[in-house]
Amino acid sequence: MQFLLTAINAKYIHSNPAIYSLWAYAGAELQPFIGLAEYTINHRTDEILGDLYRRKPDVIGFSCYIWNYGLVCELLREIPKVLPETDIWLGGPEASFRAGELLFQYRELTGILRGEGEESFRLLARYYVKRTGSLEEIPGAVFRLSEGKEEEIHENAFGKPLDLSMLPFPYHGLSDFEHRIIYYESSRGCPFSCSYCLSSVEKQVRFRDLKLVFEELQYFLDAGATQVKFVDRTFNCSHSHALAVWSYLLEHDNGVTNFHFEIAADLLTEEELALMKRMRPGLIQLEIGVQSVNPQTIRAIHRQMNLEKLRDNVGRIHEMGGIHQHLDLIAGLPFEDYGSFVRSFDEVFAMRPEQLQLGFLKVLRGSPMHGEAADYGIVYRCKPPYEVLYTNWMSFSEILQLKAIEEMVEIYYNSHQFRHTLERLVKSFR
C-alpha cells in the first residue's frame, strides 16, 4: 500500500512544504506507506504520467495552486487510463474553494481535503492503510456519497485549527534541498483583511513556540542552508515574536544562510530597526507589499498602511546597506486608473528598492475580492492565475502597456545590469 503525496512546483529551486508537513504529521506508524514526489510545471505531462505509472501508488494526493492547477487537471484525465485502480485526492487552496464543482466535473476524482491539512491527511492515510475509520469522520473532506441509485457530494465540516507547536519539524534531511529554497513557517494566519489575499480568510494568527523555532533555525544554520524563506504572511505582526527570531539569527549567524521575510514595513519599531543595523549584509531580506499609494484604493481593498512610516522605514533600511528589499505593486485594483498607478509606481520607484515587482491583480477563489469583482467591474481570466484584464478604471489596452513596462522593469531595473544607464535616464525624464 502506498499513498503518494505529489507536488508540482513552479520552478526546480522551489520546494513544497505542504507535502513534507503532511508526511511528518502522519507519524511513524503511517510514514512507511507514504511516498513523496516533486515535479515542476516545466515537466511534460507524459513525463509525470510515466513516473507515476512506474511508482504504481494505490492513492495519489495532489497539492493544488494557481501555478499547477491546469497541469493537475490534465493529469486527472490521464492517470485513470493507466492506473485505473488508483484513487486520486486533491488539496490546497485551488481545490479547497471549488471542491463540489471539481467532483462534479471530474468523475476520475475520489475526493478533496479542504483547509488545514495535517490532521485531515493523517486520518485519510489511516483510512487507506489501516482500513479504520470512515470518510465521514475526516475534517474538511469532500467526496461522493452513494445511497442506492442516488449519488450526492458530501462535505464534512472543517476541523479546529491546530496548535502549531504540536506539528513535527518537516525537514529531517537537507540533502535533497541543496541549491533549493527551504520554506519554513513560524506562524499561520494574518491579522489584516486585504481583499485580494486568501490569508485574510483566517484572521486569527497562531504562532509556533519560540523554543521550537530556535531549534529548527539552528538546524538550518548548522546545515549551511543557502536560503530559508519564511512563509508567515505578515512576519512582524507580533513585535515580540519578530524581535526574538531576528535576535536569534543575529546571534547565531553562520555567515552563509539568508532568511527571507514578508513584512509590513510601517509596523517596524525602533528596536527592530536598530537590530537590523547590526546584521551581516545578506543575513536577511525583506518583501514589502505596498500595492498602491492611492488612499481610496487602499480603503477599498480593506488594507491598513501608514505610507509615510513605510517610506521612512524603507529609506532607513536602504541607508543601512546589506538588506535586500523587494517592494510590490498591484495593477488593476479598484479606483486605480492609469494615472493613479503611474503615481504609485513613481513613489515606490523613488524608494529605490533592490527589486520592484509590478504585479497584476489575481482574483483568487475564496478571497473577498472574488465576491466583490463584479461590483468594481473587474474582468479577469477564467483560468489560473485569474489575472485582471480590465476594470472600471483601467482598460485592457492600459493593462497591456503596463505589461510591457513590467518586462522592462525586470530586464533593466531588477537585473541590476543597467544601473548607470537608468540613473541617467531618470534624470533626463524628470
Short mmCIF file of C-alpha atoms in Angstrom, two decimals:
data_model
loop_
_atom_site.label_atom_id
_atom_site.label_comp_id
_atom_site.label_asym_id
_atom_site.label_seq_id
_atom_site.Cartn_x
_atom_site.Cartn_y
_atom_site.Cartn_z
CA MET A 1 0.00 0.00 0.00
CA GLN A 2 1.39 3.40 -0.98
CA PHE A 3 -0.15 6.85 -0.66
CA LEU A 4 1.88 9.16 -2.90
CA LEU A 5 1.89 12.85 -1.95
CA THR A 6 2.61 14.75 -5.15
CA ALA A 7 3.75 18.34 -5.63
CA ILE A 8 4.16 20.20 -8.93
CA ASN A 9 6.26 23.28 -8.22
CA ALA A 10 6.69 26.42 -10.31
CA LYS A 11 10.49 26.01 -10.50
CA TYR A 12 13.10 23.44 -9.55
CA ILE A 13 14.54 25.72 -6.85
CA HIS A 14 11.14 25.78 -5.13
CA SER A 15 10.02 23.06 -2.74
CA ASN A 16 6.58 22.23 -1.41
CA PRO A 17 6.43 22.48 2.40
CA ALA A 18 2.87 21.11 2.46
CA ILE A 19 3.72 17.54 1.48
CA TYR A 20 6.66 17.42 3.92
CA SER A 21 4.47 18.69 6.75
CA LEU A 22 1.73 16.16 5.95
CA TRP A 23 4.26 13.31 5.88
CA ALA A 24 5.83 14.36 9.17
CA TYR A 25 2.48 14.76 10.95
CA ALA A 26 1.25 11.34 9.80
CA GLY A 27 3.69 9.76 12.25
CA ALA A 28 5.98 6.75 12.29
CA GLU A 29 3.10 4.25 12.04
CA LEU A 30 1.98 5.58 8.63
CA GLN A 31 5.15 7.11 7.15
CA PRO A 32 6.44 3.83 5.61
CA PHE A 33 3.30 3.77 3.45
CA ILE A 34 3.56 7.40 2.30
CA GLY A 35 5.76 8.41 -0.62
CA LEU A 36 6.75 11.90 -1.78
CA ALA A 37 7.12 13.07 -5.37
CA GLU A 38 8.03 16.54 -6.62
CA TYR A 39 7.91 17.77 -10.20
CA THR A 40 7.77 21.20 -11.85
CA ILE A 41 5.40 22.81 -14.33
CA ASN A 42 8.25 22.53 -16.85
CA HIS A 43 7.93 18.73 -16.89
CA ARG A 44 5.91 17.37 -19.79
CA THR A 45 2.64 15.69 -18.85
CA ASP A 46 3.82 12.34 -20.20
CA GLU A 47 7.00 12.56 -18.08
CA ILE A 48 4.97 12.96 -14.89
CA LEU A 49 2.42 10.37 -16.00
CA GLY A 50 5.20 7.88 -16.78
CA ASP A 51 6.86 8.38 -13.41
CA LEU A 52 3.57 7.98 -11.55
CA TYR A 53 2.86 4.80 -13.51
CA ARG A 54 6.25 3.31 -12.60
CA ARG A 55 5.63 4.08 -8.92
CA LYS A 56 2.15 2.43 -9.10
CA PRO A 57 0.68 4.11 -5.99
CA ASP A 58 -2.66 2.98 -4.59
CA VAL A 59 -3.62 6.58 -3.82
CA ILE A 60 -2.28 9.87 -5.20
CA GLY A 61 -2.68 13.22 -3.44
CA PHE A 62 -2.02 16.44 -5.38
CA SER A 63 -1.36 19.81 -3.76
CA CYS A 64 -3.13 22.39 -5.97
CA TYR A 65 -2.20 26.03 -6.54
CA ILE A 66 -2.77 28.57 -9.30
CA TRP A 67 0.55 27.72 -10.96
CA ASN A 68 -0.07 23.97 -11.27
CA TYR A 69 -3.86 23.63 -11.41
CA GLY A 70 -4.06 23.28 -15.20
CA LEU A 71 -1.45 20.52 -15.25
CA VAL A 72 -3.11 18.69 -12.34
CA CYS A 73 -6.47 18.76 -14.17
CA GLU A 74 -4.81 17.35 -17.27
CA LEU A 75 -3.30 14.54 -15.21
CA LEU A 76 -6.69 13.86 -13.61
CA ARG A 77 -7.98 12.79 -17.03
CA GLU A 78 -4.98 10.62 -17.90
CA ILE A 79 -4.00 8.85 -14.66
CA PRO A 80 -7.09 6.59 -14.53
CA LYS A 81 -6.32 5.34 -18.05
CA VAL A 82 -3.00 3.84 -16.95
CA LEU A 83 -3.71 3.38 -13.22
CA PRO A 84 -7.44 2.51 -13.14
CA GLU A 85 -7.37 1.24 -9.55
CA THR A 86 -5.66 4.32 -8.11
CA ASP A 87 -7.70 6.76 -6.04
CA ILE A 88 -6.97 10.48 -6.53
CA TRP A 89 -7.35 13.16 -3.85
CA LEU A 90 -6.71 16.89 -4.11
CA GLY A 91 -5.81 19.51 -1.51
CA GLY A 92 -4.51 23.06 -1.39
CA PRO A 93 -6.20 26.43 -1.99
CA GLU A 94 -7.06 25.91 -5.65
CA ALA A 95 -9.07 22.80 -4.77
CA SER A 96 -10.43 23.82 -1.36
CA PHE A 97 -12.67 26.62 -2.63
CA ARG A 98 -14.23 24.69 -5.53
CA ALA A 99 -14.44 21.17 -4.11
CA GLY A 100 -18.02 20.31 -5.05
CA GLU A 101 -17.61 21.78 -8.52
CA LEU A 102 -14.47 19.71 -9.16
CA LEU A 103 -16.09 16.45 -8.07
CA PHE A 104 -18.97 17.05 -10.48
CA GLN A 105 -16.59 17.99 -13.28
CA TYR A 106 -14.07 15.17 -12.84
CA ARG A 107 -15.54 11.71 -12.35
CA GLU A 108 -11.95 10.45 -12.04
CA LEU A 109 -11.55 12.33 -8.75
CA THR A 110 -12.09 10.45 -5.49
CA GLY A 111 -12.21 13.38 -3.08
CA ILE A 112 -10.80 16.66 -1.82
CA LEU A 113 -9.37 17.73 1.53
CA ARG A 114 -10.21 21.37 2.29
CA GLY A 115 -8.44 23.71 4.66
CA GLU A 116 -5.61 22.93 7.07
CA GLY A 117 -4.39 19.52 6.03
CA GLU A 118 -2.24 17.80 8.64
CA GLU A 119 -4.89 16.13 10.80
CA SER A 120 -7.23 15.50 7.87
CA PHE A 121 -4.48 13.82 5.88
CA ARG A 122 -3.38 11.67 8.85
CA LEU A 123 -6.93 10.34 9.17
CA LEU A 124 -7.22 9.81 5.41
CA ALA A 125 -3.93 7.92 5.27
CA ARG A 126 -5.03 5.81 8.23
CA TYR A 127 -8.32 5.10 6.46
CA TYR A 128 -6.43 3.66 3.48
CA VAL A 129 -3.50 1.99 5.25
CA LYS A 130 -5.18 0.59 8.37
CA ARG A 131 -8.70 0.35 6.95
CA THR A 132 -10.05 2.06 10.06
CA GLY A 133 -12.45 4.96 10.45
CA SER A 134 -14.64 6.41 7.71
CA LEU A 135 -14.50 9.30 5.28
CA GLU A 136 -17.39 10.95 7.15
CA GLU A 137 -15.07 11.39 10.16
CA ILE A 138 -12.33 13.29 8.31
CA PRO A 139 -12.49 17.09 8.85
CA GLY A 140 -12.79 19.08 5.63
CA ALA A 141 -13.18 16.02 3.39
CA VAL A 142 -15.45 16.31 0.34
CA PHE A 143 -16.37 13.13 -1.53
CA ARG A 144 -19.16 11.27 -3.32
CA LEU A 145 -21.69 9.55 -1.11
CA SER A 146 -23.79 6.89 -2.82
CA GLU A 147 -27.08 5.58 -1.48
CA GLY A 148 -28.77 3.12 -3.81
CA LYS A 149 -29.05 4.75 -7.23
CA GLU A 150 -28.65 8.24 -5.83
CA GLU A 151 -25.27 9.94 -5.54
CA GLU A 152 -24.53 13.17 -3.76
CA ILE A 153 -21.48 15.22 -2.84
CA HIS A 154 -20.85 15.04 0.89
CA GLU A 155 -18.93 17.91 2.55
CA ASN A 156 -17.56 17.40 6.06
CA ALA A 157 -17.21 20.37 8.40
CA PHE A 158 -13.77 21.90 8.82
CA GLY A 159 -11.68 20.81 11.78
CA LYS A 160 -10.44 23.02 14.61
CA PRO A 161 -7.22 24.98 13.95
CA LEU A 162 -4.17 23.06 15.10
CA ASP A 163 -1.70 24.10 17.77
CA LEU A 164 1.35 24.89 15.62
CA SER A 165 3.70 23.80 18.38
CA MET A 166 2.30 20.28 18.09
CA LEU A 167 3.40 19.97 14.45
CA PRO A 168 6.62 17.98 13.96
CA PHE A 169 9.56 19.55 12.15
CA PRO A 170 9.12 18.55 8.47
CA TYR A 171 12.78 18.58 7.37
CA HIS A 172 14.68 15.50 8.55
CA GLY A 173 17.42 15.67 5.98
CA LEU A 174 18.50 18.54 3.77
CA SER A 175 20.48 16.67 1.12
CA ASP A 176 17.50 16.87 -1.25
CA PHE A 177 17.33 20.66 -0.78
CA GLU A 178 20.77 21.59 -1.99
CA HIS A 179 20.51 24.69 -4.21
CA ARG A 180 16.79 24.93 -3.44
CA ILE A 181 14.72 27.31 -1.32
CA ILE A 182 13.60 25.88 2.02
CA TYR A 183 10.18 27.16 3.09
CA TYR A 184 9.50 27.49 6.80
CA GLU A 185 6.57 28.77 8.86
CA SER A 186 6.61 30.07 12.40
CA SER A 187 3.00 31.29 12.25
CA ARG A 188 -0.25 30.83 10.35
CA GLY A 189 -2.97 33.35 9.64
CA CYS A 190 -2.90 37.12 9.19
CA PRO A 191 -4.45 39.90 11.32
CA PHE A 192 -5.21 42.02 8.26
CA SER A 193 -8.10 41.85 5.79
CA CYS A 194 -6.65 42.63 2.34
CA SER A 195 -9.45 41.61 -0.01
CA TYR A 196 -7.22 40.13 -2.74
CA CYS A 197 -5.43 37.73 -0.36
CA LEU A 198 -6.53 34.28 0.82
CA SER A 199 -4.69 34.83 4.11
CA SER A 200 -7.41 37.32 5.06
CA VAL A 201 -9.79 34.36 5.42
CA GLU A 202 -8.07 33.29 8.65
CA LYS A 203 -7.64 36.38 10.82
CA GLN A 204 -6.53 34.51 13.93
CA VAL A 205 -2.73 34.31 13.99
CA ARG A 206 -1.20 31.20 15.56
CA PHE A 207 2.47 31.14 16.50
CA ARG A 208 4.87 28.24 16.92
CA ASP A 209 6.64 28.11 20.28
CA LEU A 210 9.86 30.10 20.06
CA LYS A 211 11.89 27.33 21.69
CA LEU A 212 10.97 25.05 18.77
CA VAL A 213 11.58 27.83 16.24
CA PHE A 214 15.09 28.42 17.60
CA GLU A 215 15.92 24.70 17.47
CA GLU A 216 14.70 24.46 13.88
CA LEU A 217 16.50 27.59 12.74
CA GLN A 218 19.68 26.22 14.27
CA TYR A 219 19.20 23.06 12.22
CA PHE A 220 19.19 25.16 9.04
CA LEU A 221 22.19 27.17 10.24
CA ASP A 222 24.20 24.05 11.13
CA ALA A 223 23.38 22.53 7.74
CA GLY A 224 24.57 25.68 5.94
CA ALA A 225 21.30 26.09 4.03
CA THR A 226 21.56 28.71 1.28
CA GLN A 227 18.14 30.33 1.78
CA VAL A 228 15.27 29.82 4.20
CA LYS A 229 12.07 31.60 3.21
CA PHE A 230 9.55 32.26 5.98
CA VAL A 231 6.02 31.83 4.64
CA ASP A 232 4.47 33.76 7.56
CA ARG A 233 2.04 36.18 5.91
CA THR A 234 2.98 39.28 7.96
CA PHE A 235 6.02 38.17 9.92
CA ASN A 236 6.28 41.25 12.13
CA CYS A 237 2.61 41.47 13.13
CA SER A 238 3.85 40.38 16.57
CA HIS A 239 6.79 42.54 17.61
CA SER A 240 7.92 40.20 20.37
CA HIS A 241 7.95 37.22 18.01
CA ALA A 242 9.78 39.06 15.21
CA LEU A 243 12.33 40.59 17.57
CA ALA A 244 13.06 37.23 19.18
CA VAL A 245 13.63 35.48 15.83
CA TRP A 246 15.76 38.29 14.37
CA SER A 247 17.81 38.47 17.57
CA TYR A 248 18.47 34.74 17.41
CA LEU A 249 19.60 34.95 13.78
CA LEU A 250 21.92 37.85 14.59
CA GLU A 251 23.50 35.96 17.49
CA HIS A 252 23.84 32.63 15.65
CA ASP A 253 24.64 33.84 12.12
CA ASN A 254 26.71 31.24 10.23
CA GLY A 255 27.88 33.77 7.65
CA VAL A 256 26.14 31.90 4.82
CA THR A 257 22.40 31.42 5.21
CA ASN A 258 19.94 34.06 4.01
CA PHE A 259 16.50 34.36 5.61
CA HIS A 260 13.56 35.89 3.71
CA PHE A 261 10.65 37.60 5.49
CA GLU A 262 7.40 39.16 4.28
CA ILE A 263 6.75 42.17 6.50
CA ALA A 264 4.67 45.30 6.94
CA ALA A 265 7.38 47.97 6.88
CA ASP A 266 5.21 50.59 8.58
CA LEU A 267 4.97 48.36 11.66
CA LEU A 268 8.72 48.20 12.28
CA THR A 269 9.83 49.54 15.66
CA GLU A 270 12.98 51.46 16.58
CA GLU A 271 14.26 48.38 18.39
CA GLU A 272 13.79 46.21 15.31
CA LEU A 273 15.49 48.74 13.04
CA ALA A 274 18.42 49.02 15.46
CA LEU A 275 18.76 45.24 15.40
CA MET A 276 18.76 45.17 11.60
CA LYS A 277 21.55 47.73 11.55
CA ARG A 278 23.81 45.23 13.34
CA MET A 279 23.14 42.37 10.91
CA ARG A 280 25.60 40.95 8.42
CA PRO A 281 24.87 42.07 4.85
CA GLY A 282 22.76 39.30 3.31
CA LEU A 283 21.60 37.74 6.58
CA ILE A 284 18.00 38.76 5.92
CA GLN A 285 15.96 40.09 3.01
CA LEU A 286 12.55 41.72 3.17
CA GLU A 287 9.48 41.55 0.95
CA ILE A 288 7.20 44.55 1.48
CA GLY A 289 3.76 44.87 -0.07
CA VAL A 290 2.88 48.48 -0.93
CA GLN A 291 0.31 47.58 -3.64
CA SER A 292 -0.87 51.19 -4.15
CA VAL A 293 -0.40 54.69 -2.74
CA ASN A 294 -3.95 55.73 -3.69
CA PRO A 295 -5.84 56.20 -0.36
CA GLN A 296 -9.21 55.35 -1.95
CA THR A 297 -7.76 52.12 -3.36
CA ILE A 298 -6.23 51.17 -0.02
CA ARG A 299 -9.60 51.65 1.70
CA ALA A 300 -11.44 49.66 -0.98
CA ILE A 301 -9.19 46.61 -0.55
CA HIS A 302 -9.54 46.82 3.26
CA ARG A 303 -5.82 47.34 3.66
CA GLN A 304 -4.17 49.16 6.56
CA MET A 305 -0.99 51.06 5.78
CA ASN A 306 0.83 54.16 7.01
CA LEU A 307 2.55 55.20 3.79
CA GLU A 308 4.71 57.88 5.41
CA LYS A 309 6.01 55.45 8.01
CA LEU A 310 6.58 52.78 5.35
CA ARG A 311 8.51 55.21 3.15
CA ASP A 312 10.64 56.38 6.10
CA ASN A 313 11.48 52.84 7.27
CA VAL A 314 12.28 51.61 3.76
CA GLY A 315 14.64 54.57 3.39
CA ARG A 316 16.34 53.89 6.72
CA ILE A 317 16.88 50.23 5.83
CA HIS A 318 18.23 51.27 2.43
CA GLU A 319 20.79 53.51 4.14
CA MET A 320 21.98 50.61 6.28
CA GLY A 321 23.06 48.67 3.19
CA GLY A 322 23.16 44.89 3.03
CA ILE A 323 19.42 44.22 3.39
CA HIS A 324 17.71 43.40 0.10
CA GLN A 325 14.25 44.98 -0.09
CA HIS A 326 11.62 43.71 -2.54
CA LEU A 327 8.64 46.08 -2.90
CA ASP A 328 5.37 45.03 -4.55
CA LEU A 329 2.72 46.92 -6.52
CA ILE A 330 -0.56 45.52 -7.86
CA ALA A 331 -2.13 46.89 -11.04
CA GLY A 332 -5.89 46.52 -11.59
CA LEU A 333 -7.12 47.34 -8.08
CA PRO A 334 -10.37 49.30 -7.50
CA PHE A 335 -10.21 53.09 -8.06
CA GLU A 336 -6.70 52.85 -9.55
CA ASP A 337 -6.70 54.30 -13.07
CA TYR A 338 -3.62 54.52 -15.26
CA GLY A 339 -2.58 57.93 -13.93
CA SER A 340 -3.05 56.81 -10.34
CA PHE A 341 -0.95 53.72 -10.94
CA VAL A 342 1.80 55.84 -12.52
CA ARG A 343 1.90 57.87 -9.29
CA SER A 344 2.07 54.66 -7.24
CA PHE A 345 4.91 53.39 -9.43
CA ASP A 346 6.83 56.65 -9.22
CA GLU A 347 6.57 56.79 -5.44
CA VAL A 348 7.74 53.22 -4.98
CA PHE A 349 10.49 53.59 -7.57
CA ALA A 350 11.73 56.65 -5.67
CA MET A 351 12.24 54.42 -2.61
CA ARG A 352 14.96 52.61 -4.61
CA PRO A 353 14.22 49.01 -3.57
CA GLU A 354 16.58 46.30 -4.74
CA GLN A 355 13.61 44.80 -6.60
CA LEU A 356 10.32 46.35 -7.66
CA GLN A 357 7.64 43.85 -8.61
CA LEU A 358 4.96 45.25 -10.86
CA GLY A 359 2.26 42.61 -10.41
CA PHE A 360 -1.31 42.33 -11.64
CA LEU A 361 -4.41 41.61 -9.59
CA LYS A 362 -5.32 37.94 -9.37
CA VAL A 363 -8.93 37.33 -8.39
CA LEU A 364 -8.49 34.20 -6.30
CA ARG A 365 -11.37 31.90 -5.45
CA GLY A 366 -12.13 32.15 -1.75
CA SER A 367 -10.83 35.70 -1.42
CA PRO A 368 -13.20 38.61 -0.63
CA MET A 369 -12.20 40.18 -3.96
CA HIS A 370 -13.74 37.21 -5.77
CA GLY A 371 -17.13 38.27 -4.45
CA GLU A 372 -16.53 41.99 -4.99
CA ALA A 373 -15.06 41.88 -8.52
CA ALA A 374 -18.37 42.42 -10.33
CA ASP A 375 -19.13 45.49 -8.21
CA TYR A 376 -15.88 47.07 -9.37
CA GLY A 377 -16.21 46.00 -12.99
CA ILE A 378 -13.12 43.82 -12.63
CA VAL A 379 -12.96 41.38 -15.53
CA TYR A 380 -10.36 38.65 -15.25
CA ARG A 381 -9.21 35.49 -16.98
CA CYS A 382 -11.28 32.33 -16.44
CA LYS A 383 -8.23 30.13 -15.94
CA PRO A 384 -5.49 30.37 -13.32
CA PRO A 385 -3.92 32.66 -12.32
CA TYR A 386 -7.25 34.56 -12.82
CA GLU A 387 -5.37 37.72 -13.75
CA VAL A 388 -7.16 41.02 -14.36
CA LEU A 389 -7.98 42.00 -17.95
CA TYR A 390 -9.61 45.37 -17.29
CA THR A 391 -11.60 47.27 -14.68
CA ASN A 392 -13.94 50.24 -14.43
CA TRP A 393 -10.81 52.40 -14.12
CA MET A 394 -8.24 50.71 -16.35
CA SER A 395 -8.69 49.43 -19.90
CA PHE A 396 -7.22 46.28 -21.40
CA SER A 397 -5.04 48.49 -23.59
CA GLU A 398 -3.60 50.14 -20.47
CA ILE A 399 -3.06 46.75 -18.81
CA LEU A 400 -1.10 45.66 -21.89
CA GLN A 401 1.01 48.80 -21.67
CA LEU A 402 1.79 48.05 -18.05
CA LYS A 403 2.73 44.50 -19.07
CA ALA A 404 5.37 45.96 -21.36
CA ILE A 405 6.59 48.21 -18.54
CA GLU A 406 6.73 45.19 -16.22
CA GLU A 407 9.04 43.45 -18.67
CA MET A 408 11.29 46.49 -18.90
CA VAL A 409 11.44 46.75 -15.10
CA GLU A 410 12.56 43.13 -14.89
CA ILE A 411 15.20 43.49 -17.60
CA TYR A 412 16.62 46.91 -16.82
CA TYR A 413 15.94 47.57 -13.12
CA ASN A 414 15.61 44.27 -11.26
CA SER A 415 18.57 42.71 -13.08
CA HIS A 416 20.90 45.45 -11.72
CA GLN A 417 22.80 45.36 -15.00
CA PHE A 418 21.92 48.89 -16.16
CA ARG A 419 22.34 50.98 -13.02
CA HIS A 420 24.30 53.87 -14.54
CA THR A 421 22.13 53.99 -17.67
CA LEU A 422 18.94 54.05 -15.60
CA GLU A 423 20.22 56.87 -13.41
CA ARG A 424 20.94 58.98 -16.49
CA LEU A 425 17.52 58.17 -17.95
CA VAL A 426 15.70 59.01 -14.71
CA LYS A 427 17.37 62.43 -14.59
CA SER A 428 16.51 63.02 -18.27
CA PHE A 429 12.79 62.29 -17.81
CA ARG A 430 12.20 64.14 -14.57
#
